[in-house]
């Protein structure tokens, strides 16, 4: 099997680390990019203890909320002179109890999960094109089915609701993947875009999130249920990585697909196609988000 160069954001823990472990076991070269420099180094050291000796592991620092960090990270990868065969846009946070903004003034969850990956994919585009048949995989979630985009208040300045901010960010990730593939199809490019979700996967996301007096009863219940499920219920991060590995290494799914486990309300089990929610099926909404993201980041894509 041909070795691939795989870049995983948020790869120091949780689903990202599960993806890194799976790609490492398959013999691919893995770069873990994470805000937590020490965590990324520990992850690389742990993964180096097993797996093929000729599969390279590297740790990189990346703050997706900081445009300068994204630019610097992409520059370091370009200086290596190696293509990027697989880009896993995984990093994200569970929204803090009280609204936080990125240095540019964007709601932090949206800034990291969507705008940061929008910038990163653009910055790594030359390396993706160099690979010839690269794959960009955006991690979304089942919560996208309840989500909407609030273009009139994406930063939640009027009324911040953590669970709603999380839903919006995950919907944006999915819309980015869908719109990217539409543009790739129009340009007849060999790069492919996919979206994936891990089902119910045990991670530490939201572990340190304090309760907010701004949360109503439904929001507190939704937050508590999601946090408990992510920490204590469901499959391991390695099993949660199966949809990502499937779209990265096989021809089973058509580019543009949204893939995840199929059993028990899509919480675990064999990998298959996952239905898009109403907002994710809206092509005009996806195009509008793309244009808005270009305006927010100052980037223009030639896809």
Coordinates of C-alpha atoms in Angstrom, one line a residue:
X1 CA 0.0 0.0 0.0
X2 CA 1.3 3.4 -0.9
X3 CA 2.2 5.5 2.1
X4 CA 0.3 8.7 2.5
X5 CA 1.2 12.0 4.2
X6 CA -1.7 12.6 6.6
X7 CA -2.2 15.9 8.6
X8 CA -4.6 15.8 11.5
X9 CA -5.7 18.9 13.4
X10 CA -6.5 18.5 17.0
X11 CA -4.6 15.2 16.9
X12 CA -3.2 15.3 20.5
X13 CA -6.3 13.7 22.0
X14 CA -9.7 12.4 21.4
X15 CA -10.9 11.6 17.9
X16 CA -7.9 13.2 16.4
X17 CA -5.6 10.9 18.3
X18 CA -7.7 8.0 17.4
X19 CA -7.4 8.9 13.7
X20 CA -3.6 9.3 14.2
X21 CA -3.4 5.8 15.7
X22 CA -5.3 4.2 12.9
X23 CA -3.3 5.9 10.1
X24 CA -0.1 5.1 12.0
X25 CA -1.1 1.4 12.2
X26 CA -1.7 1.4 8.5
X27 CA 1.9 2.6 7.9
X28 CA 1.1 6.1 6.8
X29 CA 3.2 9.2 7.7
X30 CA 1.3 11.3 10.3
X31 CA 1.6 14.9 11.3
X32 CA -0.3 15.9 14.5
X33 CA -1.2 19.6 14.6
X34 CA -2.5 20.8 17.9
X35 CA -2.7 23.9 20.0
X36 CA -1.3 21.8 22.9
X37 CA 2.4 21.6 22.0
X38 CA 3.3 19.3 24.8
X39 CA 0.2 17.1 24.2
X40 CA 1.1 16.7 20.5
X41 CA 4.7 15.7 21.5
X42 CA 3.3 13.1 24.0
X43 CA 1.0 11.7 21.4
X44 CA 3.8 11.3 18.9
X45 CA 6.0 9.6 21.6
X46 CA 3.2 7.2 22.5
X47 CA 2.4 6.3 18.9
X48 CA 6.1 5.9 18.1
X49 CA 6.2 2.9 20.5
X50 CA 4.2 0.8 18.1
X51 CA 3.5 0.6 14.4
X52 CA 5.8 0.4 11.4
X53 CA 9.3 1.8 12.0
X54 CA 9.4 3.5 8.6
X55 CA 6.2 5.5 9.2
X56 CA 7.1 9.1 10.2
X57 CA 5.4 10.8 13.1
X58 CA 5.7 14.6 13.6
X59 CA 4.2 17.1 16.1
X60 CA 3.4 20.6 15.1
X61 CA 1.8 23.6 17.0
X62 CA -1.3 25.1 15.4
X63 CA -3.8 27.6 16.8
X64 CA -6.7 27.6 14.4
X65 CA -8.1 30.7 16.0
X66 CA -5.0 32.7 15.1
X67 CA -4.5 33.4 11.3
X68 CA -0.8 34.0 11.8
X69 CA -0.4 30.5 13.4
X70 CA -2.2 29.0 10.4
X71 CA 0.1 30.8 8.0
X72 CA 3.2 29.8 9.9
X73 CA 2.1 26.1 10.1
X74 CA 1.4 26.0 6.4
X75 CA 4.8 27.6 5.6
X76 CA 6.6 24.9 7.7
X77 CA 4.8 22.2 5.8
X78 CA 5.6 23.7 2.5
X79 CA 9.2 23.9 3.5
X80 CA 9.3 20.2 3.9
X81 CA 8.5 19.9 0.1
X82 CA 6.1 17.0 0.7
X83 CA 2.6 16.7 -0.6
X84 CA -0.4 16.4 1.7
X85 CA -2.4 13.3 0.7
X86 CA -5.0 13.5 3.5
X87 CA -6.0 16.5 5.5
X88 CA -8.3 15.7 8.5
X89 CA -10.0 19.0 9.6
X90 CA -10.8 17.7 13.1
X91 CA -9.9 20.2 15.7
X92 CA -12.7 22.0 17.7
X93 CA -13.9 22.8 21.1
X94 CA -17.1 22.4 23.0
X95 CA -18.4 26.0 23.5
X96 CA -17.4 27.5 26.8
X97 CA -20.2 28.4 29.2
X98 CA -19.8 32.1 28.5
X99 CA -19.2 33.5 25.0
X100 CA -15.6 33.8 24.0
X101 CA -14.3 35.5 20.9
X102 CA -11.2 34.9 18.8
X103 CA -8.6 37.7 18.4
X104 CA -10.6 38.7 15.2
X105 CA -13.8 39.0 17.1
X106 CA -15.5 35.7 15.9
X107 CA -17.3 33.4 18.3
X108 CA -14.6 31.0 19.3
X109 CA -16.3 27.7 18.4
X110 CA -17.0 28.9 14.9
X111 CA -13.6 30.5 14.5
X112 CA -11.8 27.3 15.3
X113 CA -14.0 24.6 13.7
X114 CA -14.9 26.5 10.5
X115 CA -12.9 29.6 9.8
X116 CA -9.6 28.1 11.0
X117 CA -10.1 25.1 8.8
X118 CA -11.2 27.2 5.9
X119 CA -8.0 29.1 6.2
X120 CA -5.9 26.0 6.7
X121 CA -7.2 24.2 3.7
X122 CA -6.6 27.2 1.5
X123 CA -3.1 27.6 2.9
X124 CA -2.3 23.9 2.2
X125 CA -3.9 23.9 -1.2
X126 CA -0.6 23.8 -3.2
X127 CA 0.5 20.7 -1.2
X128 CA -2.9 19.1 -1.7
X129 CA -2.7 19.7 -5.4
X130 CA 0.9 18.3 -5.4
X131 CA -0.5 15.0 -4.1
X132 CA -2.6 14.5 -7.2
X133 CA -5.5 12.7 -5.5
X134 CA -5.7 14.3 -2.1
X135 CA -8.6 14.1 0.2
X136 CA -9.9 16.8 2.6
X137 CA -12.1 15.3 5.4
X138 CA -14.1 17.7 7.6
X139 CA -15.4 16.4 10.9
X140 CA -19.0 17.2 11.6
X141 CA -21.5 15.7 14.0
X142 CA -25.0 14.4 14.2
X143 CA -26.0 17.7 15.9
X144 CA -25.9 19.3 12.5
X145 CA -29.5 18.1 11.9
X146 CA -30.8 20.5 14.4
X147 CA -28.6 23.4 13.4
X148 CA -29.1 26.7 11.6
X149 CA -26.7 29.4 10.5
X150 CA -27.4 32.8 12.1
X151 CA -25.9 35.1 9.4
X152 CA -27.4 38.1 11.2
X153 CA -25.5 37.2 14.4
X154 CA -22.9 34.5 13.8
X155 CA -20.9 35.7 16.9
X156 CA -24.0 35.3 19.2
X157 CA -23.6 38.9 20.4
X158 CA -27.4 39.1 21.0
X159 CA -28.0 35.8 22.8
X160 CA -25.3 33.2 23.4
X161 CA -26.4 29.6 23.7
X162 CA -23.5 27.2 23.9
X163 CA -25.3 24.1 22.5
X164 CA -26.6 26.2 19.6
X165 CA -23.1 27.6 18.9
X166 CA -21.8 24.0 18.8
X167 CA -24.6 23.0 16.4
X168 CA -23.8 26.0 14.2
X169 CA -20.1 25.2 14.1
X170 CA -20.7 21.6 13.1
X171 CA -23.2 22.5 10.4
X172 CA -20.6 25.0 9.0
X173 CA -18.0 22.2 8.8
X174 CA -20.4 20.0 6.9
X175 CA -21.5 22.8 4.5
X176 CA -17.8 23.6 3.8
X177 CA -17.2 20.0 2.8
X178 CA -20.2 19.9 0.5
X179 CA -19.5 23.3 -1.1
X180 CA -15.8 22.5 -1.5
X181 CA -16.8 19.3 -3.4
X182 CA -19.2 21.2 -5.6
X183 CA -16.5 23.6 -6.6
X184 CA -14.0 20.7 -7.2
X185 CA -16.5 19.0 -9.5
X186 CA -17.0 22.2 -11.4
X187 CA -13.3 22.6 -11.8
X188 CA -12.7 18.9 -12.5
X189 CA -10.0 18.7 -9.9
X190 CA -8.6 15.4 -8.6
X191 CA -8.8 16.5 -4.9
X192 CA -11.9 15.2 -3.1
X193 CA -13.8 16.5 -0.2
X194 CA -15.7 14.4 2.4
X195 CA -17.4 14.9 5.7
X196 CA -17.4 12.4 8.5
X197 CA -18.7 11.9 12.0
X198 CA -17.7 9.4 14.7
X199 CA -21.1 8.6 16.1
X200 CA -21.0 8.6 19.9
X201 CA -17.3 8.6 20.7
X202 CA -15.6 8.8 24.1
X203 CA -13.5 12.0 24.3
X204 CA -12.7 14.6 26.9
X205 CA -14.4 17.4 25.0
X206 CA -16.4 19.7 27.3
X207 CA -14.8 18.1 30.4
X208 CA -13.8 21.4 32.0
X209 CA -16.8 23.3 30.9
X210 CA -18.5 25.1 33.8
X211 CA -22.3 25.5 33.8
X212 CA -23.6 28.8 32.7
X213 CA -26.5 30.8 34.2
X214 CA -27.3 31.7 30.6
X215 CA -28.3 28.1 29.8
X216 CA -32.0 27.4 30.0
X217 CA -33.3 24.0 31.2
X218 CA -33.2 22.4 27.8
X219 CA -29.7 23.7 27.1
X220 CA -28.4 22.4 30.5
X221 CA -30.0 19.0 29.7
X222 CA -28.5 18.9 26.2
X223 CA -25.1 20.0 27.4
X224 CA -25.0 17.5 30.3
X225 CA -26.2 14.6 28.0
X226 CA -23.7 15.4 25.3
X227 CA -20.8 15.9 27.7
X228 CA -21.7 12.7 29.6
X229 CA -21.9 10.7 26.3
X230 CA -18.7 12.1 25.0
X231 CA -16.8 11.2 28.2
X232 CA -18.4 7.9 29.3
X233 CA -20.5 6.3 26.6
X234 CA -19.9 5.0 23.1
X235 CA -17.0 3.7 21.2
X236 CA -13.3 4.4 21.5
X237 CA -11.7 7.2 19.5
X238 CA -10.0 4.5 17.4
X239 CA -13.4 3.0 16.5
X240 CA -14.8 6.5 16.0
X241 CA -12.0 7.1 13.5
X242 CA -13.3 4.4 11.1
X243 CA -15.4 6.7 8.9
X244 CA -12.4 9.0 8.5
X245 CA -10.1 6.1 7.5
X246 CA -12.7 4.7 5.2
X247 CA -13.1 7.9 3.1
X248 CA -9.3 8.5 3.2
X249 CA -8.1 5.1 2.0
X250 CA -10.9 3.5 -0.1
X251 CA -13.0 4.3 -3.1
X252 CA -16.2 3.1 -1.4
X253 CA -17.8 6.5 -1.1
X254 CA -18.5 9.2 -3.7
X255 CA -16.7 12.5 -3.1
X256 CA -18.9 14.9 -1.2
X257 CA -20.4 12.1 0.9
X258 CA -21.1 12.4 4.6
X259 CA -20.1 9.2 6.3
X260 CA -20.5 7.8 9.8
X261 CA -21.5 4.7 11.8
X262 CA -25.0 3.2 11.0
X263 CA -26.2 1.3 14.1
X264 CA -28.4 2.6 17.0
X265 CA -29.3 6.0 15.6
X266 CA -25.8 6.2 14.0
X267 CA -24.0 6.0 17.3
X268 CA -21.7 3.1 16.4
X269 CA -21.3 0.1 14.1
X270 CA -20.5 -0.3 10.4
X271 CA -19.6 2.7 8.3
X272 CA -22.1 4.0 5.8
X273 CA -23.7 7.2 4.4
X274 CA -25.2 9.5 6.9
X275 CA -28.2 11.6 6.0
X276 CA -27.8 15.4 5.7
X277 CA -30.0 17.6 7.9
X278 CA -32.3 20.2 6.2
X279 CA -29.8 23.0 6.4
X280 CA -27.0 20.9 5.1
X281 CA -29.0 20.0 2.0
X282 CA -29.4 23.7 1.1
X283 CA -27.0 24.4 -1.7
X284 CA -27.7 28.1 -1.6
X285 CA -26.9 28.2 2.1
X286 CA -23.6 26.4 1.5
X287 CA -22.6 28.9 -1.3
X288 CA -23.6 31.8 1.0
X289 CA -21.4 30.5 3.8
X290 CA -18.5 30.1 1.4
X291 CA -18.8 33.7 0.2
X292 CA -19.3 34.9 3.8
X293 CA -16.2 33.0 4.9
X294 CA -14.2 34.5 2.1
X295 CA -15.3 37.9 3.2
X296 CA -14.4 37.2 6.9
X297 CA -11.0 35.8 6.1
X298 CA -10.0 38.0 3.1
X299 CA -9.3 34.8 1.1
X300 CA -10.3 34.0 -2.5
X301 CA -10.2 30.5 -3.7
X302 CA -9.3 29.4 -7.2
X303 CA -10.9 25.9 -7.0

